[in-house]
mmCIF file of C-alpha atoms in Angstrom:
data_model
loop_
_atom_site.group_PDB
_atom_site.id
_atom_site.type_symbol
_atom_site.label_atom_id
_atom_site.label_comp_id
_atom_site.label_asym_id
_atom_site.label_seq_id
_atom_site.Cartn_x
_atom_site.Cartn_y
_atom_site.Cartn_z
ATOM 1 C CA MET A 1 99.304 96.533 82.680
ATOM 2 C CA ASP A 2 100.379 96.041 86.317
ATOM 3 C CA LEU A 3 97.859 97.571 88.827
ATOM 4 C CA ASN A 4 97.519 97.800 92.378
ATOM 5 C CA PHE A 5 93.783 97.370 93.417
ATOM 6 C CA TYR A 6 92.820 98.270 97.125
ATOM 7 C CA ILE A 7 88.679 97.302 97.757
ATOM 8 C CA ILE A 8 87.397 99.929 100.764
ATOM 9 C CA GLU A 9 84.459 98.147 101.384
ATOM 10 C CA ASP A 10 83.028 96.840 104.884
ATOM 11 C CA ASN A 11 80.514 94.635 103.439
ATOM 12 C CA TYR A 12 82.047 90.609 103.561
ATOM 13 C CA PHE A 13 79.560 89.558 100.255
ATOM 14 C CA HIS A 14 80.127 92.719 98.210
ATOM 15 C CA LYS A 15 84.267 93.044 99.019
ATOM 16 C CA LYS A 16 84.203 89.301 98.281
ATOM 17 C CA GLU A 17 81.917 90.005 94.723
ATOM 18 C CA LEU A 18 84.285 92.532 93.624
ATOM 19 C CA THR A 19 87.585 90.761 94.632
ATOM 20 C CA LYS A 20 86.459 88.067 92.514
ATOM 21 C CA LEU A 21 85.714 90.217 89.705
ATOM 22 C CA LEU A 22 89.139 91.880 89.602
ATOM 23 C CA ARG A 23 90.942 88.336 89.560
ATOM 24 C CA THR A 24 88.754 87.918 86.631
ATOM 25 C CA PHE A 25 89.187 90.824 84.588
ATOM 26 C CA GLY A 26 92.291 92.159 85.825
ATOM 27 C CA SER A 27 95.575 91.242 84.362
ATOM 28 C CA LYS A 28 98.113 88.677 85.720
ATOM 29 C CA GLU A 29 100.501 91.028 86.657
ATOM 30 C CA SER A 30 98.092 92.982 88.877
ATOM 31 C CA VAL A 31 97.862 92.568 92.501
ATOM 32 C CA LEU A 32 94.966 93.026 94.924
ATOM 33 C CA HIS A 33 95.769 94.102 98.514
ATOM 34 C CA GLU A 34 93.246 92.409 100.565
ATOM 35 C CA GLU A 35 94.561 93.662 103.746
ATOM 36 C CA VAL A 36 93.748 97.273 103.348
ATOM 37 C CA ASP A 37 89.777 98.092 105.385
ATOM 38 C CA ILE A 38 88.683 101.593 105.862
ATOM 39 C CA TYR A 39 90.416 101.655 109.717
ATOM 40 C CA ASN A 40 93.842 101.371 108.338
ATOM 41 C CA PHE A 41 93.310 102.831 104.895
ATOM 42 C CA GLU A 42 94.632 106.347 106.263
ATOM 43 C CA GLN A 43 97.988 104.889 107.491
ATOM 44 C CA LEU A 44 98.549 103.465 104.215
ATOM 45 C CA ILE A 45 97.960 106.546 102.289
ATOM 46 C CA SER A 46 100.458 108.151 104.719
ATOM 47 C CA GLU A 47 102.997 105.669 104.664
ATOM 48 C CA LYS A 48 102.764 104.655 100.624
ATOM 49 C CA LYS A 49 104.237 106.271 97.673
ATOM 50 C CA LEU A 50 100.910 106.578 95.179
ATOM 51 C CA SER A 51 100.992 106.832 91.367
ATOM 52 C CA GLU A 52 98.503 106.779 88.718
ATOM 53 C CA LYS A 53 98.835 102.534 89.143
ATOM 54 C CA ASP A 54 96.602 102.494 92.398
ATOM 55 C CA VAL A 55 93.021 101.963 91.840
ATOM 56 C CA PHE A 56 90.667 102.393 94.726
ATOM 57 C CA PHE A 57 87.696 100.777 95.127
ATOM 58 C CA PHE A 58 85.416 102.601 97.756
ATOM 59 C CA ASP A 59 81.763 101.840 99.060
ATOM 60 C CA ILE A 60 80.036 104.926 100.122
ATOM 61 C CA ASP A 61 77.567 103.970 102.694
ATOM 62 C CA PHE A 62 80.027 102.400 105.195
ATOM 63 C CA ASN A 63 78.556 101.176 108.932
ATOM 64 C CA ASP A 64 80.390 103.906 110.430
ATOM 65 C CA SER A 65 80.425 107.687 110.887
ATOM 66 C CA VAL A 66 82.605 108.341 108.004
ATOM 67 C CA THR A 67 82.059 107.851 104.352
ATOM 68 C CA GLY A 68 83.659 106.565 101.357
ATOM 69 C CA ILE A 69 83.350 109.741 99.910
ATOM 70 C CA ASP A 70 85.371 111.314 102.779
ATOM 71 C CA LEU A 71 87.970 108.609 102.960
ATOM 72 C CA ALA A 72 88.127 109.348 99.017
ATOM 73 C CA GLU A 73 88.401 113.055 99.521
ATOM 74 C CA LYS A 74 91.088 112.388 101.699
ATOM 75 C CA LEU A 75 92.872 110.245 99.084
ATOM 76 C CA ARG A 76 92.683 112.760 96.613
ATOM 77 C CA ASN A 77 94.053 115.928 98.596
ATOM 78 C CA LYS A 78 96.600 113.778 99.471
ATOM 79 C CA ASN A 79 97.601 112.022 95.483
ATOM 80 C CA VAL A 80 96.316 113.434 92.469
ATOM 81 C CA GLU A 81 97.228 110.880 90.258
ATOM 82 C CA CYS A 82 95.861 107.536 91.822
ATOM 83 C CA GLN A 83 92.917 106.177 89.954
ATOM 84 C CA ILE A 84 89.285 106.216 92.184
ATOM 85 C CA VAL A 85 86.403 104.221 91.504
ATOM 86 C CA PHE A 86 83.220 104.349 93.631
ATOM 87 C CA TYR A 87 81.568 100.677 93.870
ATOM 88 C CA THR A 88 78.243 101.556 95.912
ATOM 89 C CA ALA A 89 74.392 100.168 95.961
ATOM 90 C CA ASN A 90 73.904 104.373 96.034
ATOM 91 C CA SER A 91 74.546 106.129 92.991
ATOM 92 C CA ALA A 92 72.683 109.573 94.300
ATOM 93 C CA ASN A 93 76.171 111.298 95.099
ATOM 94 C CA SER A 94 77.446 112.384 92.125
ATOM 95 C CA LEU A 95 76.848 115.913 92.792
ATOM 96 C CA GLU A 96 78.749 115.773 96.278
ATOM 97 C CA ILE A 97 81.319 114.074 94.369
ATOM 98 C CA ILE A 98 81.919 116.534 91.898
ATOM 99 C CA CYS A 99 81.518 119.064 94.494
ATOM 100 C CA ARG A 100 84.408 117.954 96.765
ATOM 101 C CA ASN A 101 86.784 117.355 93.916
ATOM 102 C CA ILE A 102 87.441 113.872 94.197
ATOM 103 C CA LEU A 103 87.529 113.130 89.907
ATOM 104 C CA PRO A 104 86.847 109.402 90.033
ATOM 105 C CA ILE A 105 87.733 107.898 87.035
ATOM 106 C CA GLY A 106 84.272 105.715 87.418
ATOM 107 C CA MET A 107 81.283 104.503 89.193
ATOM 108 C CA LEU A 108 80.334 100.800 89.438
ATOM 109 C CA VAL A 109 76.665 99.971 90.979
ATOM 110 C CA LYS A 110 76.185 96.794 93.193
ATOM 111 C CA GLY A 111 73.901 94.503 92.243
ATOM 112 C CA ASP A 112 74.223 95.482 88.429
ATOM 113 C CA PRO A 113 73.808 92.508 86.012
ATOM 114 C CA GLN A 114 76.831 93.701 83.739
ATOM 115 C CA LEU A 115 78.837 94.677 86.719
ATOM 116 C CA GLY A 116 81.979 92.772 85.090
ATOM 117 C CA GLU A 117 81.207 94.360 81.612
ATOM 118 C CA HIS A 118 80.692 97.739 83.124
ATOM 119 C CA LEU A 119 84.025 96.899 85.287
ATOM 120 C CA GLN A 120 86.151 95.316 82.329
ATOM 121 C CA GLN A 121 85.311 99.170 80.826
ATOM 122 C CA VAL A 122 86.536 101.011 83.865
ATOM 123 C CA LEU A 123 89.562 98.904 83.854
ATOM 124 C CA LYS A 124 89.887 99.865 79.485
ATOM 125 C CA LYS A 125 89.665 103.561 80.548
ATOM 126 C CA ILE A 126 92.338 103.667 83.448
ATOM 127 C CA GLN A 127 94.357 101.644 81.022
ATOM 128 C CA GLN A 128 94.233 104.158 78.167
ATOM 129 C CA THR A 129 94.773 106.988 80.985
ATOM 130 C CA ILE A 130 97.876 105.922 81.927
ATOM 131 C CA TYR A 131 98.897 105.190 78.296
ATOM 132 C CA GLN A 132 98.255 108.637 77.617
ATOM 133 C CA LYS A 133 100.765 110.497 79.796
ATOM 134 C CA ASN A 134 103.467 107.511 79.762
ATOM 135 C CA GLY A 135 102.978 106.515 76.234
ATOM 136 C CA GLU A 136 101.658 103.387 74.612
ATOM 137 C CA PRO A 137 104.274 100.191 75.582
ATOM 138 C CA LEU A 138 106.867 98.954 73.635
ATOM 139 C CA ILE A 139 106.336 95.844 72.295
ATOM 140 C CA PHE A 140 108.486 93.374 71.089
ATOM 141 C CA GLN A 141 108.270 89.669 69.573
ATOM 142 C CA LEU A 142 111.138 87.379 71.029
ATOM 143 C CA SER A 143 111.479 83.741 70.037
ATOM 144 C CA GLY A 144 107.786 83.173 69.736
ATOM 145 C CA GLN A 145 106.883 85.210 72.495
ATOM 146 C CA THR A 146 105.346 89.044 72.874
ATOM 147 C CA ILE A 147 107.386 91.223 75.054
ATOM 148 C CA ARG A 148 105.787 94.386 76.715
ATOM 149 C CA ILE A 149 107.744 97.060 78.368
ATOM 150 C CA ASN A 150 106.346 99.866 79.901
ATOM 151 C CA LYS A 151 107.711 102.775 79.198
ATOM 152 C CA GLU A 152 107.602 104.527 82.615
ATOM 153 C CA GLU A 153 109.336 101.450 84.285
ATOM 154 C CA ILE A 154 112.481 101.998 81.870
ATOM 155 C CA LYS A 155 115.387 103.593 83.876
ATOM 156 C CA PHE A 156 117.952 103.435 80.998
ATOM 157 C CA VAL A 157 118.671 101.158 78.102
ATOM 158 C CA GLU A 158 122.306 100.177 77.473
ATOM 159 C CA THR A 159 123.910 98.538 74.374
ATOM 160 C CA ASN A 160 124.848 94.451 75.337
ATOM 161 C CA LYS A 161 128.753 94.552 75.654
ATOM 162 C CA GLU A 162 128.573 90.952 75.375
ATOM 163 C CA VAL A 163 126.141 90.158 72.540
ATOM 164 C CA ARG A 164 126.136 92.033 69.126
ATOM 165 C CA ASN A 165 122.969 94.151 68.076
ATOM 166 C CA TRP A 166 120.804 93.121 71.563
ATOM 167 C CA VAL A 167 120.037 96.168 73.841
ATOM 168 C CA THR A 168 119.369 95.725 77.550
ATOM 169 C CA PHE A 169 116.174 97.572 79.607
ATOM 170 C CA LYS A 170 117.141 98.233 82.891
ATOM 171 C CA LEU A 171 114.028 98.436 84.039
ATOM 172 C CA LEU A 172 112.341 99.537 87.766
ATOM 173 C CA THR A 173 110.855 95.659 88.284
ATOM 174 C CA GLY A 174 114.038 94.107 86.735
ATOM 175 C CA GLU A 175 115.725 93.780 82.740
ATOM 176 C CA LYS A 176 115.022 92.382 79.587
ATOM 177 C CA MET A 177 117.413 91.755 76.589
ATOM 178 C CA ILE A 178 116.070 92.606 73.166
ATOM 179 C CA HIS A 179 117.415 91.741 69.957
ATOM 180 C CA MET A 180 117.779 95.187 68.412
ATOM 181 C CA THR A 181 120.349 98.002 68.097
ATOM 182 C CA MET A 182 120.720 100.968 69.412
ATOM 183 C CA LYS A 183 119.880 103.205 66.559
ATOM 184 C CA GLU A 184 116.833 101.278 65.695
ATOM 185 C CA LEU A 185 115.226 101.933 69.273
ATOM 186 C CA LYS A 186 116.418 105.818 68.893
ATOM 187 C CA LYS A 187 113.654 105.854 66.707
ATOM 188 C CA ILE A 188 110.819 104.327 68.011
ATOM 189 C CA MET A 189 111.246 106.078 71.977
ATOM 190 C CA VAL A 190 110.524 109.672 70.950
ATOM 191 C CA GLU A 191 109.249 110.993 74.308
ATOM 192 C CA LYS A 192 111.223 113.862 75.163
ATOM 193 C CA ASN A 193 111.526 112.446 78.737
ATOM 194 C CA PHE A 194 114.376 110.268 77.343
ATOM 195 C CA TYR A 195 117.703 111.667 76.506
ATOM 196 C CA LYS A 196 119.193 109.621 73.353
ATOM 197 C CA GLU A 197 122.315 111.765 72.563
ATOM 198 C CA LEU A 198 124.561 109.243 74.067
ATOM 199 C CA ARG A 199 125.773 106.458 71.758
ATOM 200 C CA SER A 200 125.535 103.677 74.212
ATOM 201 C CA TYR A 201 122.788 104.347 76.529
ATOM 202 C CA ILE A 202 119.234 106.005 76.496
ATOM 203 C CA ILE A 203 118.450 107.808 80.108
ATOM 204 C CA ASN A 204 115.260 108.139 81.269
ATOM 205 C CA PHE A 205 114.927 111.689 82.899
ATOM 206 C CA ASN A 206 111.890 110.666 84.699
ATOM 207 C CA LEU A 207 113.123 108.245 86.909
ATOM 208 C CA ILE A 208 116.645 110.169 88.118
ATOM 209 C CA ASN A 209 116.990 110.976 91.650
ATOM 210 C CA GLU A 210 120.404 112.343 91.574
ATOM 211 C CA ILE A 211 123.478 113.367 89.520
ATOM 212 C CA ASP A 212 126.700 112.857 91.370
ATOM 213 C CA LYS A 213 129.181 114.865 89.240
ATOM 214 C CA LYS A 214 131.895 113.804 92.045
ATOM 215 C CA ASN A 215 131.328 110.705 91.224
ATOM 216 C CA GLU A 216 130.298 110.579 88.017
ATOM 217 C CA THR A 217 127.199 108.618 88.450
ATOM 218 C CA ILE A 218 123.441 108.920 88.195
ATOM 219 C CA ILE A 219 121.404 107.664 91.064
ATOM 220 C CA PHE A 220 118.036 106.326 89.577
ATOM 221 C CA ALA A 221 114.369 106.367 91.600
ATOM 222 C CA ASP A 222 115.277 102.890 93.129
ATOM 223 C CA GLY A 223 118.804 103.695 94.407
ATOM 224 C CA GLN A 224 120.489 102.080 91.280
ATOM 225 C CA ALA A 225 123.924 103.626 90.352
ATOM 226 C CA LEU A 226 124.957 103.955 86.372
ATOM 227 C CA TYR A 227 128.754 105.382 85.841
ATOM 228 C CA LEU A 228 129.231 107.270 82.862
ATOM 229 C CA GLY A 229 132.662 109.072 83.590
ATOM 230 C CA THR A 230 133.493 112.906 83.576
ATOM 231 C CA LYS A 231 132.876 113.845 79.757
ATOM 232 C CA ILE A 232 129.636 111.959 79.365
ATOM 233 C CA ILE A 233 128.505 113.040 83.022
ATOM 234 C CA ASN A 234 128.685 116.702 82.253
ATOM 235 C CA LYS A 235 127.110 116.726 79.004
ATOM 236 C CA LEU A 236 124.177 114.807 80.583
ATOM 237 C CA ALA A 237 123.837 117.305 83.958
ATOM 238 C CA LYS A 238 123.474 119.713 81.106
ATOM 239 C CA ALA A 239 120.646 118.422 79.434
ATOM 240 C CA TYR A 240 118.929 117.266 82.093
ATOM 241 C CA THR A 241 119.130 120.939 83.538
ATOM 242 C CA ASP A 242 117.747 122.055 80.265
ATOM 243 C CA TRP A 243 114.888 119.576 80.523
ATOM 244 C CA SER A 244 113.864 119.950 83.513
ATOM 245 C CA SER A 245 113.403 123.721 83.330
ATOM 246 C CA LYS A 246 110.995 123.168 80.638
ATOM 247 C CA ILE A 247 108.930 120.718 82.361
#
């Protein structure tokens, strides 16, 4: 799973240790944002759109007037979805963390001889939490390769017009072609945010930014537009309104 890692730690040795472990146990698709520190942290969270895939590791005691608990509280007040992990030599602050409603997903102790194993457990817990929210990824076998598609990244799926019995997934991160009919795919995409009442498309309502009836197009979260025509856009707009009223 592709995650974004941020280490908020002012001790070079401990930051280097955790960096090494994340590069060992994190997935190849994950990104470690080494440029983030306690001084530019607030600018980051004010500018960046955060999600459940953003994982922040906070030391608690900095050589500064502010603490990791202070910064974690600011982060949680701004975003309820991102993941917070405390990485500290001081594990006696649990009550304060609970009282300030920070809701971390884990705590790692510096110097722990089993730190790598405990980090793996935290990363697995994060993965399970995201899957519970978004559903398990779609997994396909293609030419001896395993293709994983995270459902939350799917903008829409369309029947491939060039090759029979193939579909094309349009993702936030690009696109993938899979050898499968649209009818077969609709049977396994059971989440209610996927609109499956069109013959040649599956549309992810979660990633629609705008339905432009005048131009008969859908605008997705990344700015991509999909032209559908009058009849289909009206049908989809009604279904989207009904779905939105129930969430």
